[in-house]
Short mmCIF file of C-alpha atoms and ligand atoms in Angstrom, two decimals:
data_model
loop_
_atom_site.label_atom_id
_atom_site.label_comp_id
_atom_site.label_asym_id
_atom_site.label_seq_id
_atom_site.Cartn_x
_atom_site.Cartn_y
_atom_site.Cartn_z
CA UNK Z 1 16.17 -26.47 -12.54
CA UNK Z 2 18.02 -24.36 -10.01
CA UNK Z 3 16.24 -20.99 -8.24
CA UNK Z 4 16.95 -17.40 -7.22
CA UNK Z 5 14.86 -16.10 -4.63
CA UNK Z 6 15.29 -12.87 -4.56
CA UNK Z 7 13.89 -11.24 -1.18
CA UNK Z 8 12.74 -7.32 -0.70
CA UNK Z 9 12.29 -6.82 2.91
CA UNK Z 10 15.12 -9.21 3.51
CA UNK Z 11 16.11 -7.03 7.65
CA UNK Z 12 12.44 -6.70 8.54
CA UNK Z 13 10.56 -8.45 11.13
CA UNK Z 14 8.58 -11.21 8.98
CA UNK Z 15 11.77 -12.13 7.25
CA UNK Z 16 14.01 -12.78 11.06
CA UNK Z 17 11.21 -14.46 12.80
CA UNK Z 18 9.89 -16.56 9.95
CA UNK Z 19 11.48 -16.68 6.44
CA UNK Z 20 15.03 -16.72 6.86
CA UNK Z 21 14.36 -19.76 9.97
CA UNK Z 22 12.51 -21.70 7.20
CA UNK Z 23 14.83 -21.23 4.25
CA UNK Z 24 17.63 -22.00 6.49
CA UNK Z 25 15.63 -25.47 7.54
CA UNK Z 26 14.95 -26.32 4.36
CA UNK Z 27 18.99 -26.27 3.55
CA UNK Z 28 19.30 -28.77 6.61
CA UNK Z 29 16.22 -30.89 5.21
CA UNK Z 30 17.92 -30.89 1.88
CA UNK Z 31 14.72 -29.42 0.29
CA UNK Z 32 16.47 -26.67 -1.29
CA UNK Z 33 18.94 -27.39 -4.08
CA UNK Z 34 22.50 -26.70 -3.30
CA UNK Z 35 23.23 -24.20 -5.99
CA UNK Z 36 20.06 -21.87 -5.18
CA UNK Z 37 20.75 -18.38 -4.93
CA UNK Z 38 18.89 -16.39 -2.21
CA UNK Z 39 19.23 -12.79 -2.76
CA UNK Z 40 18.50 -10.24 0.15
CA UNK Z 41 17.43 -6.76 -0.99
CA UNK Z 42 17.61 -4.17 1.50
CA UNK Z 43 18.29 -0.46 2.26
CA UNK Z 44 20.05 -0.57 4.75
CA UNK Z 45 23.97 -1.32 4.85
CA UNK Z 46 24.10 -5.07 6.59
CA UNK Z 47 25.66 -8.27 5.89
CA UNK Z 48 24.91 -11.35 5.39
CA UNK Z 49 26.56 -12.35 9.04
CA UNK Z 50 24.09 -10.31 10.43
CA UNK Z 51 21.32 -11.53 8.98
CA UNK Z 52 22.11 -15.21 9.82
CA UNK Z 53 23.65 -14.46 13.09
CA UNK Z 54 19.98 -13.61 14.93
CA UNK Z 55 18.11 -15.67 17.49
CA UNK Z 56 15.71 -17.03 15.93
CA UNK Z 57 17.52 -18.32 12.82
CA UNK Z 58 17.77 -22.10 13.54
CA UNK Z 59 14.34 -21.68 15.81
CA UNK Z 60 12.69 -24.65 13.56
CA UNK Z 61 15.37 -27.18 14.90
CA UNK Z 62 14.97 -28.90 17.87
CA UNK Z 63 16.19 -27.29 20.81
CA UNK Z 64 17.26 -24.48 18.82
CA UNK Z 65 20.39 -26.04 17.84
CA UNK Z 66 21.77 -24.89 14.43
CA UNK Z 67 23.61 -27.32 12.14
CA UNK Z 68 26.82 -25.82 11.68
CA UNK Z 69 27.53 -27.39 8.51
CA UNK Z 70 24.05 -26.42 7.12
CA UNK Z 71 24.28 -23.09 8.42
CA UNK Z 72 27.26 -22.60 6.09
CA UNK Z 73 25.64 -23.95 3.36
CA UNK Z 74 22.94 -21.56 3.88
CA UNK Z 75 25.35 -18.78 4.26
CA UNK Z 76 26.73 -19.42 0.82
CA UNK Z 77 23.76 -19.15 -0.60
CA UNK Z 78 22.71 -15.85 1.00
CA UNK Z 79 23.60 -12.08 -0.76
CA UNK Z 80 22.66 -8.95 0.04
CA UNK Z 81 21.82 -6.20 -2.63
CA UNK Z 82 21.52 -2.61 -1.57
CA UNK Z 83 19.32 -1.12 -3.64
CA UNK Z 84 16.92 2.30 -3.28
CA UNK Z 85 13.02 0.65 -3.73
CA UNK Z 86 12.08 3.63 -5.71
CA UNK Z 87 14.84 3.92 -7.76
CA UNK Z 88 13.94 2.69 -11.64
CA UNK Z 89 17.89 2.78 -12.04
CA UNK Z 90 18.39 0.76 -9.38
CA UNK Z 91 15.92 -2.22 -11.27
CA UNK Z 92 17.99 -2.11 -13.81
CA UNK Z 93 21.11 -2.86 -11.21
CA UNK Z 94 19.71 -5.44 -9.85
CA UNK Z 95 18.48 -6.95 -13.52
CA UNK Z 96 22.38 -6.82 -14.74
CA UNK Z 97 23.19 -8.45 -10.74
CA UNK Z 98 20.54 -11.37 -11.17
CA UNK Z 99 21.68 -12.25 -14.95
CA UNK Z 100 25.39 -11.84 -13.51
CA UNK Z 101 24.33 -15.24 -11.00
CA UNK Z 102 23.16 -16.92 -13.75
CA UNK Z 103 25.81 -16.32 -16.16
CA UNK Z 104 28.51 -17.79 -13.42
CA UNK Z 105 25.80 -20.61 -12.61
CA UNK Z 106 26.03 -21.45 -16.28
CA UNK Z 107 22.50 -21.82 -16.82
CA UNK Z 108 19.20 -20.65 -16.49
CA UNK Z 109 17.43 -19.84 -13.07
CA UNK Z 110 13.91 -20.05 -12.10
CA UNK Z 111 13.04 -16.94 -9.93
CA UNK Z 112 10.99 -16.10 -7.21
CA UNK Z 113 10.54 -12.67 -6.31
CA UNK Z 114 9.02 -12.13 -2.23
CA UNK Z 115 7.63 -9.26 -1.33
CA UNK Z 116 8.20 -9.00 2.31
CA UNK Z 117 7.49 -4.75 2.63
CA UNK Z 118 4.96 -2.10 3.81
CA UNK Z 119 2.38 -2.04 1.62
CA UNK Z 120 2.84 1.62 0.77
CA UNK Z 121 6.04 0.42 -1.18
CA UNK Z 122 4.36 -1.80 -2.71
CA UNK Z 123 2.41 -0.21 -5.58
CA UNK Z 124 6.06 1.26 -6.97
CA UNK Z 125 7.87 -2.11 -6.34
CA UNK Z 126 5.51 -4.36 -8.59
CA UNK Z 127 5.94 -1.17 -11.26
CA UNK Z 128 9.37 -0.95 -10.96
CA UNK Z 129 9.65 -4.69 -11.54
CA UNK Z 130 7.83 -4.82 -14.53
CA UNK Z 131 9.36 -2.18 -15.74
CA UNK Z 132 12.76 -3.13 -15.71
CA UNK Z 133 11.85 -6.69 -17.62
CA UNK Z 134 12.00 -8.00 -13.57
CA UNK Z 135 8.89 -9.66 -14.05
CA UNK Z 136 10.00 -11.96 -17.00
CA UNK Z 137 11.54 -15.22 -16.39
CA UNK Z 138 14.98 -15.21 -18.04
CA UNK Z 139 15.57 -16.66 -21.53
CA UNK Z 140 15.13 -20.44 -21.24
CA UNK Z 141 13.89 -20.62 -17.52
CA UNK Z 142 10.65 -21.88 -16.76
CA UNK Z 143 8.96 -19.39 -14.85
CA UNK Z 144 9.05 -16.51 -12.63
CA UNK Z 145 7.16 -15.98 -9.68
CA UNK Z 146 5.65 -13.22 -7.34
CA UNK Z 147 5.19 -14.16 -4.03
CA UNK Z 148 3.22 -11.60 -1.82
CA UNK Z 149 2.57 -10.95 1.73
CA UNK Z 150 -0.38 -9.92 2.93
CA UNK Z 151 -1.84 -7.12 4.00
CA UNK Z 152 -3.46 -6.73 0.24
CA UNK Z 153 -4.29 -3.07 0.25
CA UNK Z 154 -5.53 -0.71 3.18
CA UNK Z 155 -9.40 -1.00 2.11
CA UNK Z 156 -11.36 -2.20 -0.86
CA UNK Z 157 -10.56 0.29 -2.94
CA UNK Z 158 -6.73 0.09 -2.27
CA UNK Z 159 -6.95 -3.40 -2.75
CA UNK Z 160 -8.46 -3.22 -6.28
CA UNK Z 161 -6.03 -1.00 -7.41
CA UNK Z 162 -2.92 -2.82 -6.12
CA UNK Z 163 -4.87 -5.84 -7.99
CA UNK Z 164 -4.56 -3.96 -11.18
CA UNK Z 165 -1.05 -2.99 -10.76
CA UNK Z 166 -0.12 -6.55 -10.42
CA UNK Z 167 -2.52 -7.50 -13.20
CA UNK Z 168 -0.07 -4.56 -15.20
CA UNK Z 169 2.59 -6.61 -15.09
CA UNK Z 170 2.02 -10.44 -14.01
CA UNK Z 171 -0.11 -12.49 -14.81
CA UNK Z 172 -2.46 -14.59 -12.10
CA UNK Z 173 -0.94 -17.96 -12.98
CA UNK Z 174 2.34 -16.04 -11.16
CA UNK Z 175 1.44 -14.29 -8.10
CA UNK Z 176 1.17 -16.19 -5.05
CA UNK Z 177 -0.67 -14.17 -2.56
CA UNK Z 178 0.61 -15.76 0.81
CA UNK Z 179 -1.67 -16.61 3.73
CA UNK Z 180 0.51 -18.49 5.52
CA UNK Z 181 -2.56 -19.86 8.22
CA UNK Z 182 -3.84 -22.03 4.94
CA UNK Z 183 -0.29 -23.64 4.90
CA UNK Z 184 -0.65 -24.52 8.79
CA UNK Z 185 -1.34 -28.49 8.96
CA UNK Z 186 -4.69 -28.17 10.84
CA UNK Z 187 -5.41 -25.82 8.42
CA UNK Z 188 -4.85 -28.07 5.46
CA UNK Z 189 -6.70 -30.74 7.12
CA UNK Z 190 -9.94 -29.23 7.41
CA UNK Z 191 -11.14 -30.01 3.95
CA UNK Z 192 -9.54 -33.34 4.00
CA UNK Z 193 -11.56 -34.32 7.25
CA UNK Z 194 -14.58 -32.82 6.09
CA UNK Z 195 -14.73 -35.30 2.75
CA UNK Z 196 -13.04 -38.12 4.14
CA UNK Z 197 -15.22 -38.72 7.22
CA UNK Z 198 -18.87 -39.30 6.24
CA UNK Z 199 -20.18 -39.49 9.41
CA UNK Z 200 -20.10 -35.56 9.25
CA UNK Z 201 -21.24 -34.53 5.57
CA UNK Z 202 -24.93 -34.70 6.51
CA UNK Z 203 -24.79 -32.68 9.63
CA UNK Z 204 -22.30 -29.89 8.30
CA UNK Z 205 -25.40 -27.58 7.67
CA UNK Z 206 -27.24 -24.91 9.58
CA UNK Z 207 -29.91 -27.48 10.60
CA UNK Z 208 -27.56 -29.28 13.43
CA UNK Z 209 -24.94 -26.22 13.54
CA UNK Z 210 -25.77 -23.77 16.10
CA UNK Z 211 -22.62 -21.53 15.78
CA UNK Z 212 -19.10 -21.54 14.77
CA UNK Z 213 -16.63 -19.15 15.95
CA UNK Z 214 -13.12 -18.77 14.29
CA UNK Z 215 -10.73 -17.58 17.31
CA UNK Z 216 -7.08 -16.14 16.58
CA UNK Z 217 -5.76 -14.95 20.03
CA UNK Z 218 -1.90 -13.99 20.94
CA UNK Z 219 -0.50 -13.34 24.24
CA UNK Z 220 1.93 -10.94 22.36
CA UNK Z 221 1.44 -7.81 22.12
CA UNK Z 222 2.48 -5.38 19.01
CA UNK Z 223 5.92 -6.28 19.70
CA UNK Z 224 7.92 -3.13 18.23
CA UNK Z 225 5.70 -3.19 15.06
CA UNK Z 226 4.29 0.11 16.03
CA UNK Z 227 3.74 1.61 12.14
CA UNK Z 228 2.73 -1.54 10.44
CA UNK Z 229 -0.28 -1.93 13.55
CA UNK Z 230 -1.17 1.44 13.63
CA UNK Z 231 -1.96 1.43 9.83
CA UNK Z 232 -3.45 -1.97 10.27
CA UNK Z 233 -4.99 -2.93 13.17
CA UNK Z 234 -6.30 -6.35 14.16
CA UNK Z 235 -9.47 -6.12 11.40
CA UNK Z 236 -7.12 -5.90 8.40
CA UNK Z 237 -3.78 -7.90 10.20
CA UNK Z 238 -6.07 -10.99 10.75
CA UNK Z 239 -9.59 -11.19 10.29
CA UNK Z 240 -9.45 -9.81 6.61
CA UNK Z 241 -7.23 -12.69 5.83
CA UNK Z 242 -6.44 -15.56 8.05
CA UNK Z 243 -9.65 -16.21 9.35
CA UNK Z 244 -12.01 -15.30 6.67
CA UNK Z 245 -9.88 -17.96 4.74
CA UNK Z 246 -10.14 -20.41 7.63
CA UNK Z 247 -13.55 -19.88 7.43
CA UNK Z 248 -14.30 -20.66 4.07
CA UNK Z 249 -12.24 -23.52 4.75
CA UNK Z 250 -14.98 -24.63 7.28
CA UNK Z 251 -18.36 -23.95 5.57
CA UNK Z 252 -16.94 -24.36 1.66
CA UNK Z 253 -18.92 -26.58 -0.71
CA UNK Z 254 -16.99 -30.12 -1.98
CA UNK Z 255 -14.43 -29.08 -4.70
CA UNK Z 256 -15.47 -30.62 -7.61
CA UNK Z 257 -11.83 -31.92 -7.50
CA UNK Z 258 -8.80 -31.19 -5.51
CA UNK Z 259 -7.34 -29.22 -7.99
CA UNK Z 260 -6.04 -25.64 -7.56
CA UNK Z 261 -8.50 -24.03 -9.53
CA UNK Z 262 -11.40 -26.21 -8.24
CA UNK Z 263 -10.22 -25.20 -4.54
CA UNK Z 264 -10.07 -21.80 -5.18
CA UNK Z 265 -13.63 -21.33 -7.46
CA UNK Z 266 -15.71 -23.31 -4.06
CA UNK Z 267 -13.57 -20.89 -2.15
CA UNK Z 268 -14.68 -17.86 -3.67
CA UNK Z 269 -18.18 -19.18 -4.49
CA UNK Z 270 -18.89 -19.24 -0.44
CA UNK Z 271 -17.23 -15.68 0.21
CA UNK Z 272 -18.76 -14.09 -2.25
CA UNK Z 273 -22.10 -15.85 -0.11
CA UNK Z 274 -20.94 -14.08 3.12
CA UNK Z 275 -23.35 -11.05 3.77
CA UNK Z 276 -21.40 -8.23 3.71
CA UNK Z 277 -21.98 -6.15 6.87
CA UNK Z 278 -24.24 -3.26 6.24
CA UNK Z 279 -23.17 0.33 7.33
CA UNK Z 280 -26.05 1.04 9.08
CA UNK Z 281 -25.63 -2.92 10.95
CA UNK Z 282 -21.88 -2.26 12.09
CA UNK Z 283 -22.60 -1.46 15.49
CA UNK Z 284 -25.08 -4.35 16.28
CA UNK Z 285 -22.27 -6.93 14.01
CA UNK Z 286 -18.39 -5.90 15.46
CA UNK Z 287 -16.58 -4.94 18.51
CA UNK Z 288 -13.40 -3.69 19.20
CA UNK Z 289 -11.06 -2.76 21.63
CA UNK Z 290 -7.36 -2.02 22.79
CA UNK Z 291 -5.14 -3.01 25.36
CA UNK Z 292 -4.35 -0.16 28.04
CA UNK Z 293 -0.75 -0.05 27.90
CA UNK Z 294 -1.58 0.45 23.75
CA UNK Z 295 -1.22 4.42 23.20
CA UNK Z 296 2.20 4.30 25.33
CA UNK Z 297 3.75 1.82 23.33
CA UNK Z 298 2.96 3.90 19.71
CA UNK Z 299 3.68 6.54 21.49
CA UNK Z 300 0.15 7.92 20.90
CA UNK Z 301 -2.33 9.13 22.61
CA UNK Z 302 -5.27 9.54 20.01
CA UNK Z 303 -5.04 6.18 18.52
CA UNK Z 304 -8.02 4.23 17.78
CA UNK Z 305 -6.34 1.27 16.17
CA UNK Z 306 -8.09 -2.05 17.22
CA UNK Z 307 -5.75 -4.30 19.11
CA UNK Z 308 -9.05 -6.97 19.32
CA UNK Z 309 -11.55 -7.11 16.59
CA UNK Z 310 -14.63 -9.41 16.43
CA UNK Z 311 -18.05 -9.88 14.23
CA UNK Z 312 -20.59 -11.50 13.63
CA UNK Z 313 -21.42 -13.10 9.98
CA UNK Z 314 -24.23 -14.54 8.12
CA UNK Z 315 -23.45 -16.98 4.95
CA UNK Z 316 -26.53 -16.34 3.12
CA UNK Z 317 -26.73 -19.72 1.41
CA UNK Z 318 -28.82 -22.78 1.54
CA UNK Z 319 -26.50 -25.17 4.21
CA UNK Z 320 -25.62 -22.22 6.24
CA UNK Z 321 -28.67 -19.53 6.33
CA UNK Z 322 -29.31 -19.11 10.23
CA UNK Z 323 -26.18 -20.18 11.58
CA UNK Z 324 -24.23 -17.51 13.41
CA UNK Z 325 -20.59 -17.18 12.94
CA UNK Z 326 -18.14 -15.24 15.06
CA UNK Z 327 -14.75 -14.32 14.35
CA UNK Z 328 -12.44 -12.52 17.12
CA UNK Z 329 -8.82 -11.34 17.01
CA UNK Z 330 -6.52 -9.87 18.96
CA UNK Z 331 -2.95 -9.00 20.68
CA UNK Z 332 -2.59 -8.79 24.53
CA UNK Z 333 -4.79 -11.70 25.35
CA UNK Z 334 -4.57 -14.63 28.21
CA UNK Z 335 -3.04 -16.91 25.68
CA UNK Z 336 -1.98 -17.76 21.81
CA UNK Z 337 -4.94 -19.90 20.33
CA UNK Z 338 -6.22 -20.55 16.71
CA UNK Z 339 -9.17 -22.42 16.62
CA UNK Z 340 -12.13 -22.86 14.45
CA UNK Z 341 -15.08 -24.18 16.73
CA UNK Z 342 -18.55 -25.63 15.48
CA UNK Z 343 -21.11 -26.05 18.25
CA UNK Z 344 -24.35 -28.88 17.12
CA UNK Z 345 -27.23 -29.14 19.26
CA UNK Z 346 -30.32 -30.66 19.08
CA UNK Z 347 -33.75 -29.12 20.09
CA UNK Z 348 -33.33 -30.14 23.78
CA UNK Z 349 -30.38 -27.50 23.34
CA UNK Z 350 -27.74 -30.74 24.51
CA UNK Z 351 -24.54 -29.30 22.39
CA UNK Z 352 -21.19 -31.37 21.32
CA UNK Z 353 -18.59 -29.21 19.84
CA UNK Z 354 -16.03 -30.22 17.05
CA UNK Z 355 -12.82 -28.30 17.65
CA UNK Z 356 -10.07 -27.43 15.26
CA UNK Z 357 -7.43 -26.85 16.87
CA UNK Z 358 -4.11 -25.22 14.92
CA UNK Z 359 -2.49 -23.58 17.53
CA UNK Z 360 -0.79 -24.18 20.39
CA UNK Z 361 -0.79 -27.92 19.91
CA UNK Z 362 -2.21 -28.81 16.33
CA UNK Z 363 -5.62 -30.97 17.18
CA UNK Z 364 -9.31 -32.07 16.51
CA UNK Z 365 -11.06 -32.20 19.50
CA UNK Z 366 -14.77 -33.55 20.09
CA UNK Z 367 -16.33 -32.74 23.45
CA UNK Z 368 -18.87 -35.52 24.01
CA UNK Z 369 -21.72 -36.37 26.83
CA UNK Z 370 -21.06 -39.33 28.58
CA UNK Z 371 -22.42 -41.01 31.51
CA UNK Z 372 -20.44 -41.02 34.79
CA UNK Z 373 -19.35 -44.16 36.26
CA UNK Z 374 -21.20 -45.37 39.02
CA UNK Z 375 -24.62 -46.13 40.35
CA UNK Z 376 -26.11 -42.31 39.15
CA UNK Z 377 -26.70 -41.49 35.86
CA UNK Z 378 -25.04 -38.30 35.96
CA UNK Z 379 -23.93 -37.13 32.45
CA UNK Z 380 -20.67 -35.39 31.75
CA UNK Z 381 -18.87 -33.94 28.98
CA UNK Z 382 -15.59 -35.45 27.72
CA UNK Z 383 -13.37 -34.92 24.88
CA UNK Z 384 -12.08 -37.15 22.18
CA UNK Z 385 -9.35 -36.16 20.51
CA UNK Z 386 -6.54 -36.47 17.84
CA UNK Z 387 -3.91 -34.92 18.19
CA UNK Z 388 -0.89 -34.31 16.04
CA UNK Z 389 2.15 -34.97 18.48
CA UNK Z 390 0.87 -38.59 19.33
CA UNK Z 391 -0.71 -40.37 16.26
CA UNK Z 392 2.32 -38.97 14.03
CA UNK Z 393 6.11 -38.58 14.40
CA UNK Z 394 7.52 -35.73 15.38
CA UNK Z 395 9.14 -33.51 12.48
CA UNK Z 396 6.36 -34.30 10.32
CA UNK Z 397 4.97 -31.17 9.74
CA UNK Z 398 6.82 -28.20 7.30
CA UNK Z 399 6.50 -25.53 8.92
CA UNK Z 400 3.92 -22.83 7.33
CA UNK Z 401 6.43 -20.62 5.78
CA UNK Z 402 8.44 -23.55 4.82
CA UNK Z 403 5.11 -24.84 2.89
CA UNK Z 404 4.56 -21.67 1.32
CA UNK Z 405 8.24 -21.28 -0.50
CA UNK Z 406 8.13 -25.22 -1.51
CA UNK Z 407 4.34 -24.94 -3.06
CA UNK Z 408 5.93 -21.87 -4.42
CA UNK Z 409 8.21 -23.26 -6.27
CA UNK Z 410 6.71 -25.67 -7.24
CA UNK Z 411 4.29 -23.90 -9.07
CA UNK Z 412 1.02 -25.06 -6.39
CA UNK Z 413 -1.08 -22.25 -5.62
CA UNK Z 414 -3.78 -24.47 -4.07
CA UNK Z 415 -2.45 -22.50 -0.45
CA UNK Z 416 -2.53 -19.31 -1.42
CA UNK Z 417 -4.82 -16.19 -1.94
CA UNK Z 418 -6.33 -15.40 -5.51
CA UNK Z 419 -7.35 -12.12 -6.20
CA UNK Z 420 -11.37 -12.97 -6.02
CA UNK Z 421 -10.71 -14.66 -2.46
CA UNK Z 422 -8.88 -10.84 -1.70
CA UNK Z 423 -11.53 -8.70 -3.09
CA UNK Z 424 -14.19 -11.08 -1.87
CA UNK Z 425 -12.81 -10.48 1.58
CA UNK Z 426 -12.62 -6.88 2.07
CA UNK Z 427 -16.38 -6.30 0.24
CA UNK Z 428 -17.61 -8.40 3.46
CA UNK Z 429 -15.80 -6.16 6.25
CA UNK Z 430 -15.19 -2.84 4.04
CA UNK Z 431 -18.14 -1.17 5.96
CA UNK Z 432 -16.46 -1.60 9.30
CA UNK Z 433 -13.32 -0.48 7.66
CA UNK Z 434 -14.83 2.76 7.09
CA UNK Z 435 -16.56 2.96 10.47
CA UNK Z 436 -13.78 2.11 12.82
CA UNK Z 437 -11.00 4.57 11.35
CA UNK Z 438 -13.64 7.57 11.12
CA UNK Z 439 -14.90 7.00 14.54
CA UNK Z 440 -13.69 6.29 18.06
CA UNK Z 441 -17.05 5.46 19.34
CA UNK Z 442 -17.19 1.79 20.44
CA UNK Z 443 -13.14 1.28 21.46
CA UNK Z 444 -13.29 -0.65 24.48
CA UNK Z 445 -10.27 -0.74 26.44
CA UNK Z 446 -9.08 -3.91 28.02
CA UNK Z 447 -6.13 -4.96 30.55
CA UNK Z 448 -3.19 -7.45 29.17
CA UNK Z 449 -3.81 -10.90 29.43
CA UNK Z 450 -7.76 -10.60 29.47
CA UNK Z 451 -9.58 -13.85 27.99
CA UNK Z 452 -10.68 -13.21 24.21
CA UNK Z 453 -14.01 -15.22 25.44
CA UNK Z 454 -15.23 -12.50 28.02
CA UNK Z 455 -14.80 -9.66 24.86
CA UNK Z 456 -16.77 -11.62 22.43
CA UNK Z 457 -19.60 -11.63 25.16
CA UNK Z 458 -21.07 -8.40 23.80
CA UNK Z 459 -21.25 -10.13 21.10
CA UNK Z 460 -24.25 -11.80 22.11
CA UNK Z 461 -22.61 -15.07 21.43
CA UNK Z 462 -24.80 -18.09 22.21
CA UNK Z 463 -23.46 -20.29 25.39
CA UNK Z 464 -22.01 -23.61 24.14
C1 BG6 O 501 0.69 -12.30 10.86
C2 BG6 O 501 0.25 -11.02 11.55
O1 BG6 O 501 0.05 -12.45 9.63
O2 BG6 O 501 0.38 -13.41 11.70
C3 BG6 O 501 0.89 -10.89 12.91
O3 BG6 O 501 0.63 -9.91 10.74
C4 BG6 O 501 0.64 -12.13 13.75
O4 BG6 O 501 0.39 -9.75 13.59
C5 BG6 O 501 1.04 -13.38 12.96
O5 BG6 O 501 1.40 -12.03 14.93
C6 BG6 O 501 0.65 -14.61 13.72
O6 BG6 O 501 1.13 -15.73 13.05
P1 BG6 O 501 1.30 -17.10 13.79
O7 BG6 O 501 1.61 -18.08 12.72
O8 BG6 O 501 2.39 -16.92 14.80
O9 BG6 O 501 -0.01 -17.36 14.46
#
């Protein structure tokens, strides 16, 4: 069956650097069906040209270099509606403009509705979609579905309440909460390394586990996006969702299967077994800080958004009682690096560390003790490695937003956020919500290109 995927937020930042690139691949991979119909809704006057005509468009190709021919295919498929977001009328516009496609199509259309907008927008959007029937799946199609970008909600209580407008209107089996980290390859390979390699399983406990620290550093800084990171900050922009969702990844129980739903219910189980950080234990359990050059670029003097975030969590369950974990984010750092790092040691404190590495270069790294050639016996530590870029062919890998519209439509939510994994998420790091935005006490202020490692320090992370 053919698709319309129909796009709010179609000019803003997410949609030029990641979503129109990977719908325009996926034309030139032939993964999207000729006759789909991607509709653009937008505010703004702009045309299509304009939206394919950026930089980054064909930035998934090698080299750069766009396909002509499959950039014209991709233009053909590509509409703009104007429309006012809070505008019930214009619902009912864009109802009459979607049925209009599928009339001249000549039959029915699976949909796919992305949210791509500030959350504040968001509340009124879902409404107004359900309202006008927009949440339906027209006569004789199979299914329509809501995908949604992150960030979920300001706080927990935002979040439950956004929940329950969704849960007005849709129904679980069609939202698709996006975390588009879960759809990176290393990301997708944690589970299947854990339960494929035994010699791990009996070590993957707090008994040989000294520490793991989930890292998600950029060399970026807030690049223009000076609304969206003032209201968020790098707390809720990361930690709340990539890397508590790596992290459950990590220190999960087996899936009973690898079904969607069995996924999801180990997911939840172990968030749920994260110890939410206590009011009175946020001081001693996060740090945070800004770059300098921060308040200038928000034009802002007062602002105590967190440009680096980082805490320390307990799982309080039987494999992982007494193992620290740290988690640190943050913009204006020495270098862009996602890794999830578990340190084992024995009692003589000698420590190998198992790396996952998902960005720069996608890799699993070991760092072993070796003995150095020669008559001494000095030992040495050495890594060994597997790494995506030599053991498979290049092109391999979808990209993440590329995964997410394809699982999408495909009806797989095995990569993607259900509301239990969102609520479970902010209950762990609501108390430092509330902390951080009533208080400046505890902003440290650090110069561009610092090294995420020497901020976690004060931490009181344990030397691997
Ligand atoms: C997004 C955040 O979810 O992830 C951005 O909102 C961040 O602030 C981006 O830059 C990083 O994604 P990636 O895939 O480039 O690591």
């Amino acid at each position: 069956m053919s698709h319309i995927i129909v796009i709010f937020g179609i000019s803003g930042d997410l949609s030029k650097r990641k979503l129109l690139p990977a719908l325009y691949h996926l034309v030139r991979m032939d993964l999207l069906p000729n006759d789909t119909k991607i509709v653009g809704i937008t505010r703004q006057d702009i045309s299509v040209n304009s939206l394919i005509n950026t930089d980054s468009i064909c930035s998934l190709e090698p080299d750069h270099l766009c396909d002509t021919e499959a950039l014209k295919r991709f233009q053909q498929m590509l509409d703009v509606f104007k429309m006012d977001l809070v505008d019930p009328g214009d619902y009912q516009k864009l109802a009459s403009y979607l049925q209009k496609i599928e009339s001249s199509h000549g039959k029915a259309m699976n949909r796919l509705i992305y949210l791509s907008i500030p959350p504040q927008v968001f509340g009124p959007i879902v409404r107004n979609l359900g309202e006008s029937g927009l949440n339906k799946p027209s006569e004789s199609a199979k299914f329509c579905h809501l995908l949604v970008e992150k960030p979920f909600g300001y706080d927990a209580t935002s979040a439950r309440e956004l929940i329950a407008v969704v849960d007005q209107y849709f129904s679980e089996s069609q939202v698709y909460r996006i975390d588009h980290y879960l759809a990176k390859e290393t990301a997708q390979n944690i589970l299947a390394f854990r339960f494929n390699n035994p010699i791990f399983e009996s070590i993957w406990d707090s008994k040989h586990v000294k520490q793991i620290t989930v890292t998600a550093t950029e060399s970026i800084g807030i690049e223009g996006r000076t609304i969206f990171y003032e209201q968020t900050g790098a707390l809720r922009d990361l930690i709340q969702s990539h890397l508590l969702q790596l992290l459950s990844m990590v220190t999960m129980e087996k899936p009973i299967s690898s079904s969607s739903g069995d996924v999801h219910k180990a997911k939840v189980e172990l968030l749920r077994s994260i110890e939410p950080i206590r009011p009175d234990a946020v001081e001693q359990q996060s740090i945070r800080g800004q770059y300098y050059s921060y308040r200038h670029e928000v034009n802002n003097q007062k602002s105590i958004s967190e440009t680096y975030a980082a805490l320390k969590l307990e799982i309080n369950n039987n494999r992982w009682r007494g193992t620290p974990i740290y988690i640190q984010t943050g913009k204006g750092l020495a270098e862009k690096r996602t890794s999830i790092q578990l340190v084992f040691s024995n009692d003589d404190s000698q420590n190998n560390t198992l790396t996952f590495n998902l960005q720069p270069q996608e890799s699993i790294e070991i760092d072993l003790r070796v003995k150095r050639p020669g008559y001494g016996t000095q030992i040495e530590t050495t890594k060994m490695d597997f790494h995506y870029e030599r053991s498979f062919a290049k092109g391999e890998s979808p990209d993440a937003y590329e995964r997410v519209l394809v699982d999408a439509l495909n009806g797989d939510s095995t990569l993607f956020a259900t509301r239990d994994e969102v609520m479970a998420t902010w209950d762990i790091i609501e108390s430092v919500v509330q902390n951080w935005q009533n208080t400046e006490k505890g902003l440290a202020f650090y110069k561009k290109g610092t090294d995420a490692d020497d901020l976690i320090k004060a931490l009181s992370v344990v030397p691997s």
